[in-house]
GROMACS .gro file of C-alpha atoms in nm:
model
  336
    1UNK     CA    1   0.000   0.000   0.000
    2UNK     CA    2   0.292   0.270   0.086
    3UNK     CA    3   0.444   0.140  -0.252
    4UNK     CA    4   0.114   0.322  -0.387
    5UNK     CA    5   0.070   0.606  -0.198
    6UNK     CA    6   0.439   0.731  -0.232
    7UNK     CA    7   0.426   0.813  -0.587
    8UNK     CA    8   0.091   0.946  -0.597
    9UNK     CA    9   0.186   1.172  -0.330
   10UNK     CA   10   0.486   1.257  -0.529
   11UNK     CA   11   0.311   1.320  -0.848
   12UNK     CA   12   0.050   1.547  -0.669
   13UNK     CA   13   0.323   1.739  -0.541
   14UNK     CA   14   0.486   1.788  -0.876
   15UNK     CA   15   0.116   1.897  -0.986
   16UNK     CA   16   0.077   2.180  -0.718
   17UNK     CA   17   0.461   2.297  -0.806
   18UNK     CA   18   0.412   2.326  -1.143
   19UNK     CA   19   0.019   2.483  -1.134
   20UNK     CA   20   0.230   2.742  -0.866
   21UNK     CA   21   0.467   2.840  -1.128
   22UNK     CA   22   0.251   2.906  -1.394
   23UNK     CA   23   0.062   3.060  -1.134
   24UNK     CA   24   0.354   3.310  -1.083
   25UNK     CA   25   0.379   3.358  -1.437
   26UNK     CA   26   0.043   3.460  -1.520
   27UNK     CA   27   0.023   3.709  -1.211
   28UNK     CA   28   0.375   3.887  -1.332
   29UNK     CA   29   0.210   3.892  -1.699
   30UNK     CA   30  -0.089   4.081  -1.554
   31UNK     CA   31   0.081   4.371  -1.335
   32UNK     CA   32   0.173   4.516  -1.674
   33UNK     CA   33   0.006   4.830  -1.767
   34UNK     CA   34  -0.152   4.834  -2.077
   35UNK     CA   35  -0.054   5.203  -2.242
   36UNK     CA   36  -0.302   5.253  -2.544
   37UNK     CA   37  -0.027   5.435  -2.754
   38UNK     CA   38  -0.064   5.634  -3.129
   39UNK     CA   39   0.217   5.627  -3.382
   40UNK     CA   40   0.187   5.902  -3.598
   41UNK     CA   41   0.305   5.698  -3.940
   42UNK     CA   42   0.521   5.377  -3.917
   43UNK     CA   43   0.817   5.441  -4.018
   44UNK     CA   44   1.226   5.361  -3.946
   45UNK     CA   45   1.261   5.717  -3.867
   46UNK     CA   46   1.102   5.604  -3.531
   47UNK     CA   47   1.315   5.269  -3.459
   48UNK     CA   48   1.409   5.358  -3.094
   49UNK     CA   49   1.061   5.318  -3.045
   50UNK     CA   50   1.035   4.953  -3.213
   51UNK     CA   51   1.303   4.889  -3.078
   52UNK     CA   52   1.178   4.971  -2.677
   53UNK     CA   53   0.908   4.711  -2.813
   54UNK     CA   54   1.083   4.418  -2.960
   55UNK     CA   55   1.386   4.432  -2.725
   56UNK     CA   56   1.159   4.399  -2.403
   57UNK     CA   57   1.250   4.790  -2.265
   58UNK     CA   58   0.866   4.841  -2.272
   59UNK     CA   59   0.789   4.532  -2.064
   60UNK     CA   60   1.108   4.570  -1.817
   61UNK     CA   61   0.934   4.922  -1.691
   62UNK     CA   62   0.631   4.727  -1.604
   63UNK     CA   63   0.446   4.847  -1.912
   64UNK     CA   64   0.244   4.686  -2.255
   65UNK     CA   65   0.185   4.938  -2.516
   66UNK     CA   66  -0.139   4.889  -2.742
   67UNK     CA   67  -0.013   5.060  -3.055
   68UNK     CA   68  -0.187   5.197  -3.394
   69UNK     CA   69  -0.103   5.405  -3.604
   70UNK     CA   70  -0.306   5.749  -3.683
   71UNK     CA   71  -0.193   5.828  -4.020
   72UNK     CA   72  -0.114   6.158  -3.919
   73UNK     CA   73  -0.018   6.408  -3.602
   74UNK     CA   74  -0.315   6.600  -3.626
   75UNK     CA   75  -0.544   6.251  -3.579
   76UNK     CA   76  -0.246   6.144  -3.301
   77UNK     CA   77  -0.351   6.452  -3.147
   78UNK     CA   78  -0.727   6.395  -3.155
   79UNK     CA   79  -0.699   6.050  -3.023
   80UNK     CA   80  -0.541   6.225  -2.663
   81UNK     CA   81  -0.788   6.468  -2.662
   82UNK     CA   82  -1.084   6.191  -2.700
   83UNK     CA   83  -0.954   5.951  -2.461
   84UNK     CA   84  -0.831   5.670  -2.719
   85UNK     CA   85  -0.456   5.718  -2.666
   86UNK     CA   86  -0.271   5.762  -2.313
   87UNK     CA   87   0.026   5.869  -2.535
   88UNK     CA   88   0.082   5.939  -2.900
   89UNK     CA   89   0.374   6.009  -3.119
   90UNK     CA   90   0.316   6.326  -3.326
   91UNK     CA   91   0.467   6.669  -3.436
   92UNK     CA   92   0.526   6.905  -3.104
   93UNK     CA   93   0.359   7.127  -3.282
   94UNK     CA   94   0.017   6.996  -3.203
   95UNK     CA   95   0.021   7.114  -2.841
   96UNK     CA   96   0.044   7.449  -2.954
   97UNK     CA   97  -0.236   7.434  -3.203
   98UNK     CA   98  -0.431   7.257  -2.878
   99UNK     CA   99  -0.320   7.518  -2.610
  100UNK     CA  100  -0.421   7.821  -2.885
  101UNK     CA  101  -0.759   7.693  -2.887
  102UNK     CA  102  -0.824   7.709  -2.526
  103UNK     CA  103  -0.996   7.390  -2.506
  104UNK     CA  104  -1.096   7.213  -2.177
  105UNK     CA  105  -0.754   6.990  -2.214
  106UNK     CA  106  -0.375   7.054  -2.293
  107UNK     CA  107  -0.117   6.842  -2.459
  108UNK     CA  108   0.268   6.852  -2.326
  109UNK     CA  109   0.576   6.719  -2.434
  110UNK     CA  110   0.718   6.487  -2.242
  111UNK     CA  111   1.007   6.363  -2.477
  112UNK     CA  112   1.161   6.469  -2.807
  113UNK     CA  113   1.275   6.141  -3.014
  114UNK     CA  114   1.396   6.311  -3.318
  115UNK     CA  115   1.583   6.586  -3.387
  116UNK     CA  116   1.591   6.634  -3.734
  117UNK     CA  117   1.354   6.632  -4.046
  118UNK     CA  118   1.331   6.267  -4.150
  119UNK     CA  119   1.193   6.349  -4.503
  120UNK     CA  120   1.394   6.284  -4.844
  121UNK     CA  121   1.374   6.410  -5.174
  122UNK     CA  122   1.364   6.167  -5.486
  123UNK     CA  123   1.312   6.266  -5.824
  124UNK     CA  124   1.184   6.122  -6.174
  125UNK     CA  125   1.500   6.159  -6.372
  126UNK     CA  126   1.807   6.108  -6.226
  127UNK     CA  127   1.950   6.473  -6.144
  128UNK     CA  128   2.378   6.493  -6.107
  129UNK     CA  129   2.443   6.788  -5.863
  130UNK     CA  130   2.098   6.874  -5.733
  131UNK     CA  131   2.023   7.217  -5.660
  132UNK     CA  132   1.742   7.321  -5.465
  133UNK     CA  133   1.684   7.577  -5.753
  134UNK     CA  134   1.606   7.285  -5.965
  135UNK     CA  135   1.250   7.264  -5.812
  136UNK     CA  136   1.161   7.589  -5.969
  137UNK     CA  137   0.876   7.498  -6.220
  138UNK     CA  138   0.805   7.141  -6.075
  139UNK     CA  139   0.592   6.953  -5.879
  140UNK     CA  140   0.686   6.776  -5.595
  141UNK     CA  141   0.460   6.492  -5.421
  142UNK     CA  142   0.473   6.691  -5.056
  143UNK     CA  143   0.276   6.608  -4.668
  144UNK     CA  144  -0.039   6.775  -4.549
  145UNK     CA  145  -0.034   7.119  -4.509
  146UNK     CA  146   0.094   7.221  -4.135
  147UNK     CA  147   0.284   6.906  -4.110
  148UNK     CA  148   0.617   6.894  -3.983
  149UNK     CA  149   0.738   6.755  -4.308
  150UNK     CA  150   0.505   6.999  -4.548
  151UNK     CA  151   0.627   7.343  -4.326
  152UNK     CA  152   1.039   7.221  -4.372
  153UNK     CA  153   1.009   7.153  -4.700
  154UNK     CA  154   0.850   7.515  -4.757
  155UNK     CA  155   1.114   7.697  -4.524
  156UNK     CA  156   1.374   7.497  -4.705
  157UNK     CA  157   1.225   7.656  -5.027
  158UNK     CA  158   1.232   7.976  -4.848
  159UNK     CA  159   1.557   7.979  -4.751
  160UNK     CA  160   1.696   7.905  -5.079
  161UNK     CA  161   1.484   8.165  -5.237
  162UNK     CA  162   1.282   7.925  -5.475
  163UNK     CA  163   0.968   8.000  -5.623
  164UNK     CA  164   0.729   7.850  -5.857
  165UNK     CA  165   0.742   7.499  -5.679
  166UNK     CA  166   0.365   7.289  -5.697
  167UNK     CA  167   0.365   7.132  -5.366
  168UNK     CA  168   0.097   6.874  -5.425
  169UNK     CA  169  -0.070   6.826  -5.039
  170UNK     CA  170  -0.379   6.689  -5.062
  171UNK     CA  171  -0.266   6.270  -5.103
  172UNK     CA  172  -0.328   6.039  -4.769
  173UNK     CA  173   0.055   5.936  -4.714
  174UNK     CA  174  -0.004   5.574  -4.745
  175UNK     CA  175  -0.131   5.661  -5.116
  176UNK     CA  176   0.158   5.894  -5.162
  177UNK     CA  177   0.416   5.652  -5.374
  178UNK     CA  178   0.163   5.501  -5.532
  179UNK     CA  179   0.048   5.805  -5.710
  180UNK     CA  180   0.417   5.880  -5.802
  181UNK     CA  181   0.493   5.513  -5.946
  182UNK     CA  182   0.199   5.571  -6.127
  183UNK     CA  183   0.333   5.935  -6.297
  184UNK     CA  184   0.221   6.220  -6.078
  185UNK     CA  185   0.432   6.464  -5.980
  186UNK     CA  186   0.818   6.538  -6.081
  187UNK     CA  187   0.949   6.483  -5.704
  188UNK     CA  188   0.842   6.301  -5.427
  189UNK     CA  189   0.916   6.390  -5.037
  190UNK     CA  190   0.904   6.058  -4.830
  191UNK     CA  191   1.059   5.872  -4.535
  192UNK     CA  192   1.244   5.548  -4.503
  193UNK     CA  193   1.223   5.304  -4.571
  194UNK     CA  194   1.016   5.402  -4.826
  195UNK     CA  195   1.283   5.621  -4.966
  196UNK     CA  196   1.541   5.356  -5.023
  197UNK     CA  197   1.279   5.088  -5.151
  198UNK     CA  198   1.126   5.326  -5.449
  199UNK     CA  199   1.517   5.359  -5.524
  200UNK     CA  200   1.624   4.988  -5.486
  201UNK     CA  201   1.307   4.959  -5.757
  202UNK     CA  202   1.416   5.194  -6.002
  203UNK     CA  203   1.130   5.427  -5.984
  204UNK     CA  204   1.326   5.724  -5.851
  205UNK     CA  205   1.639   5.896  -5.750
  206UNK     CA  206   1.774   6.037  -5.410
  207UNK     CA  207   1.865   6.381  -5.418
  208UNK     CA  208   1.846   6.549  -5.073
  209UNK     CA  209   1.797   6.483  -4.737
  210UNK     CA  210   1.565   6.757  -4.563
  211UNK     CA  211   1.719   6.648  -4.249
  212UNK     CA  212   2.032   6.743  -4.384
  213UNK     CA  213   1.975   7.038  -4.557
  214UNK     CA  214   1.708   7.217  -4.341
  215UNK     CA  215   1.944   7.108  -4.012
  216UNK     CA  216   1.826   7.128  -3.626
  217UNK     CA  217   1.413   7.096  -3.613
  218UNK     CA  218   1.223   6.918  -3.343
  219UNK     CA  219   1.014   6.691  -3.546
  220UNK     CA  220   0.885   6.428  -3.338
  221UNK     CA  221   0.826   6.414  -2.955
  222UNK     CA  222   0.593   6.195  -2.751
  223UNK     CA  223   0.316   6.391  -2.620
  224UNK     CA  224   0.031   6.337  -2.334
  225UNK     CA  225  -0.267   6.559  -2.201
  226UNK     CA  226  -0.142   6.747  -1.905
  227UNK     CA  227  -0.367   6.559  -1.726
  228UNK     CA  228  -0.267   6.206  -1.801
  229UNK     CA  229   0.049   6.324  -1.700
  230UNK     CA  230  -0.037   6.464  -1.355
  231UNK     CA  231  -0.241   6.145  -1.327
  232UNK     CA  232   0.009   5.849  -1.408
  233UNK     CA  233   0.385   5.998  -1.347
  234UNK     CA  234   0.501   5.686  -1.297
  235UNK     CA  235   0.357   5.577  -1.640
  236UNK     CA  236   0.536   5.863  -1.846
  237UNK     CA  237   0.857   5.793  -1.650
  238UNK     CA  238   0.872   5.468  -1.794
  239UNK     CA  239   0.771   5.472  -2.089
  240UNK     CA  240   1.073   5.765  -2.140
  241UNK     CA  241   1.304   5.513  -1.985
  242UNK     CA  242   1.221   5.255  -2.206
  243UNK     CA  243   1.197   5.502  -2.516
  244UNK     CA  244   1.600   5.578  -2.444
  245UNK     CA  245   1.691   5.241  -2.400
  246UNK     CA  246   1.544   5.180  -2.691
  247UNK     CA  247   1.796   5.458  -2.861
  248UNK     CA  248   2.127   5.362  -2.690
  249UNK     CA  249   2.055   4.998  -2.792
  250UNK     CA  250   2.095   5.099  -3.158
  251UNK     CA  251   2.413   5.291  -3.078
  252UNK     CA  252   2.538   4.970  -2.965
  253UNK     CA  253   2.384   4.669  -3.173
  254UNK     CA  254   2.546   4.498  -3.449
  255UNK     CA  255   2.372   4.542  -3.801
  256UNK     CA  256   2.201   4.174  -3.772
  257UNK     CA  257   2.064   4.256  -3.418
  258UNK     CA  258   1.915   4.562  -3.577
  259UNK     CA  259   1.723   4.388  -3.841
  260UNK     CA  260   1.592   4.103  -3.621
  261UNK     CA  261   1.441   4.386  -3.398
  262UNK     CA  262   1.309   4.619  -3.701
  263UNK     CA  263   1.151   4.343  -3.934
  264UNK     CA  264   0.851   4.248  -3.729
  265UNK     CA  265   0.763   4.636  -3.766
  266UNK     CA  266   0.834   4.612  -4.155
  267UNK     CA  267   0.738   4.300  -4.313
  268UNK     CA  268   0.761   4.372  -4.704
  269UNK     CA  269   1.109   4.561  -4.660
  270UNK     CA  270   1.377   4.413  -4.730
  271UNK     CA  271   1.679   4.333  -4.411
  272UNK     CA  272   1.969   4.544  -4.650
  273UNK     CA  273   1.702   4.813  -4.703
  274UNK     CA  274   1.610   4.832  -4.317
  275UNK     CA  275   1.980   4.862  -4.264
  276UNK     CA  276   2.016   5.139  -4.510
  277UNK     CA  277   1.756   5.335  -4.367
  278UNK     CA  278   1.895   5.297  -4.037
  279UNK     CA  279   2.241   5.404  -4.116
  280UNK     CA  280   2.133   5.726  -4.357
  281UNK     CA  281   1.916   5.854  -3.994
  282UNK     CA  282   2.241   5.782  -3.798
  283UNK     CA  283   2.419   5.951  -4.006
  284UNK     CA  284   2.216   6.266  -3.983
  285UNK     CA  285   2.203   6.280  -3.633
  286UNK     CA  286   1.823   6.205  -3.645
  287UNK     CA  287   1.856   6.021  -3.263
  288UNK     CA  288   1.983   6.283  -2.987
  289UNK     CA  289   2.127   6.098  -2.707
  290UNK     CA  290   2.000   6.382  -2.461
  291UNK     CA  291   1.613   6.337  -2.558
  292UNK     CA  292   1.496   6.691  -2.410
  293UNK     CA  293   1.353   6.970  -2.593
  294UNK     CA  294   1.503   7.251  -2.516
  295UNK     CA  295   1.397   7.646  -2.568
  296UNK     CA  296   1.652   7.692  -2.906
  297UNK     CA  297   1.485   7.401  -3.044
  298UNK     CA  298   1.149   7.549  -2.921
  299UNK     CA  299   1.216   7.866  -3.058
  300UNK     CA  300   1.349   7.685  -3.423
  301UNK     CA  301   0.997   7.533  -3.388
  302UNK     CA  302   0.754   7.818  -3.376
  303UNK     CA  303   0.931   8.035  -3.619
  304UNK     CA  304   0.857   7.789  -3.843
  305UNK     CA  305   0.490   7.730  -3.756
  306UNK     CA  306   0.521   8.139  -3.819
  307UNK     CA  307   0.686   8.138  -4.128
  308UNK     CA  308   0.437   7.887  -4.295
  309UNK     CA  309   0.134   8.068  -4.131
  310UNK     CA  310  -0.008   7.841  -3.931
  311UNK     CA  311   0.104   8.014  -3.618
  312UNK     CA  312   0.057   8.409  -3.579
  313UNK     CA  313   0.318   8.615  -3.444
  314UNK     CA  314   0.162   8.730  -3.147
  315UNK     CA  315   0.003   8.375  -3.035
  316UNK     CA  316   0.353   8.260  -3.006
  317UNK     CA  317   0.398   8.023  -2.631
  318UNK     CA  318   0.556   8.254  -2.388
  319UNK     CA  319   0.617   7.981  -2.149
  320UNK     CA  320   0.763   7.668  -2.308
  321UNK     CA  321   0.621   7.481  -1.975
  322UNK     CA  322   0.277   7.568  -2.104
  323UNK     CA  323   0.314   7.269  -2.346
  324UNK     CA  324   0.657   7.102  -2.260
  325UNK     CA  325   0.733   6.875  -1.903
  326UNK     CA  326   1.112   6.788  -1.957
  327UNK     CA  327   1.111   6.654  -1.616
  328UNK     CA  328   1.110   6.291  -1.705
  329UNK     CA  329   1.399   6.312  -1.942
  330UNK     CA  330   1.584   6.503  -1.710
  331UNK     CA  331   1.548   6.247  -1.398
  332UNK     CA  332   1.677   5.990  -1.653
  333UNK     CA  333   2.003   6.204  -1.732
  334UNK     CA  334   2.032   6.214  -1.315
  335UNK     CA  335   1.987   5.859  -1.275
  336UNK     CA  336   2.265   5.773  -1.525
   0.00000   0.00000   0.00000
């Protein structure tokens, strides 16, 4: 009879151990925080963030991010406002066009990811020794008007004194290389990877990099309502944490680490092609290693909302605090 009992005993024990560890798994699994999060377009110009998510940064601060994509910073912005994003990834520019209109809620930045213009110009014909001046005349496949990518591209035209340039804005930017493989326009103004691919195909040329060209410009930042923020602190702080892991890691990985993290995000794209597009944002400086916005960059910002008219003179932010919280960026710099 003991003979019996002994390895029944043993196997019910080896039940309960077993039921207790997946017990412990399925409890760690639920104290994540589910963060209902807004891309603004996919794109490799945002790989730190990918990166935070297919590395595990996201999940070692406690959080799971929920993320779509809006198609667009004005919709990213829209989302916060009507509750269906904690946190979206848009132009900085949208909390001033929500603080302006002296609505019941307030956006702020609470992280700047890139610091450059992540746009590049391709052409028809294959052009030796672009000029900006060669635009004159043409018409150039461009962003929705008063976004970030749109307003560089026309203070890049201003600056080099061209005129006479047909910025088409009105095409949805998924639709946007499809109307140019198809024959529309003489130029086209898009971001990687779908820069490199319409080159790999033979259906344009590169010819500048706005990044490049137009220099410093606060382009993308990840952006809360004021009140999400003075809600869930601790939420923001990670997700920052995570964010900048996310762009040291890519300082640091070797080329096939980079790909294994960015292909889930870009099935269709080629691994040399994700590469390429990786290297041409290093190489701009697109990824600040300090992610805070600070008042030059600010100031860079609204002159240009200014200068394309989107932005009057005189409704200029006084306070950048109004619509920036840099305290999460700065604890992380403290904590290094």
């Amino acid at each position: 009879m003991k003979k019996t009992i002994k390895p029944v005993l043993l196997l019910l024990v080896a039940l309960l151990l077993t039921m207790t560890a997946a017990c412990g798994k399925s409890s760690k699994s639920d104290e994540l925080t589910t963060v209902k999060f807004s891309e603004v377009i996919r794109s490799i110009f945002y790989a730190p963030h990918y990166v935070a998510m297919s590395q595990g940064f996201f999940k070692e601060q406690g959080l799971n991010v929920d993320m779509n994509t809006a198609q667009g910073s004005d919709k990213g912005a829209a989302a916060l406002i009507a509750g269906t994003a904690d946190i979206s990834m848009v132009g900085p520019e949208t909390t001033i066009y929500i603080y302006n209109q002296k609505g019941d809620k307030t956006l702020k930045v609470f992280h700047q990811l890139t610091a450059k213009d992540g746009s590049f110009l391709l052409s028809r014909e294959k052009i030796d020794n672009f000029k900006w001046s060669d635009l004159a005349g043409k018409t150039v496949i461009g962003w929705r008007p008063g976004s970030s990518p749109q307003m560089v591209l026309n203070s890049q035209l201003t600056k080099e004194q061209v005129a006479g340039v047909n910025v088409i804005t009105n095409i949805a930017s998924p639709a946007m290389a499809g109307a140019f493989t198809s024959g529309q326009g003489d130029f086209i103004q898009v971001f990687e990877p779908v820069a490199s691919t319409l080159v790999k195909e033979g259906k344009a040329y590169y010819v500048a990099s706005l990044g490049e060209d137009f220099g410093p410009y606060p382009e993308t930042s990840y952006v809360a309502t004021s009140d999400f923020i003075k809600s869930h602190p601790d939420i923001v702080k990670k997700f920052s944490a995570a964010v900048s892991e996310g762009a040291k890691w890519l300082n640091t990985a070797s080329d096939d680490q980079i790909v294994s993290a960015l292909r889930p995000y870009f099935e269709g794209t080629s691994d040399d092609l994700i590469l390429q597009s990786v290297n041409r944002y290093k190489a701009q400086g697109t990824w600040p290693t300090d992610p805070e916005l600070t008042q030059a960059q600010f100031d860079v910002l609204q002159n240009v909302l200014v200068e394309n008219g989107v932005l009057k003179a005189e409704d200029k932010i006084g306070k950048m605090e109004d619509v920036v919280d840099m305290s999460f960026v700065q604890q992380l710099g403290k904590s290094k």
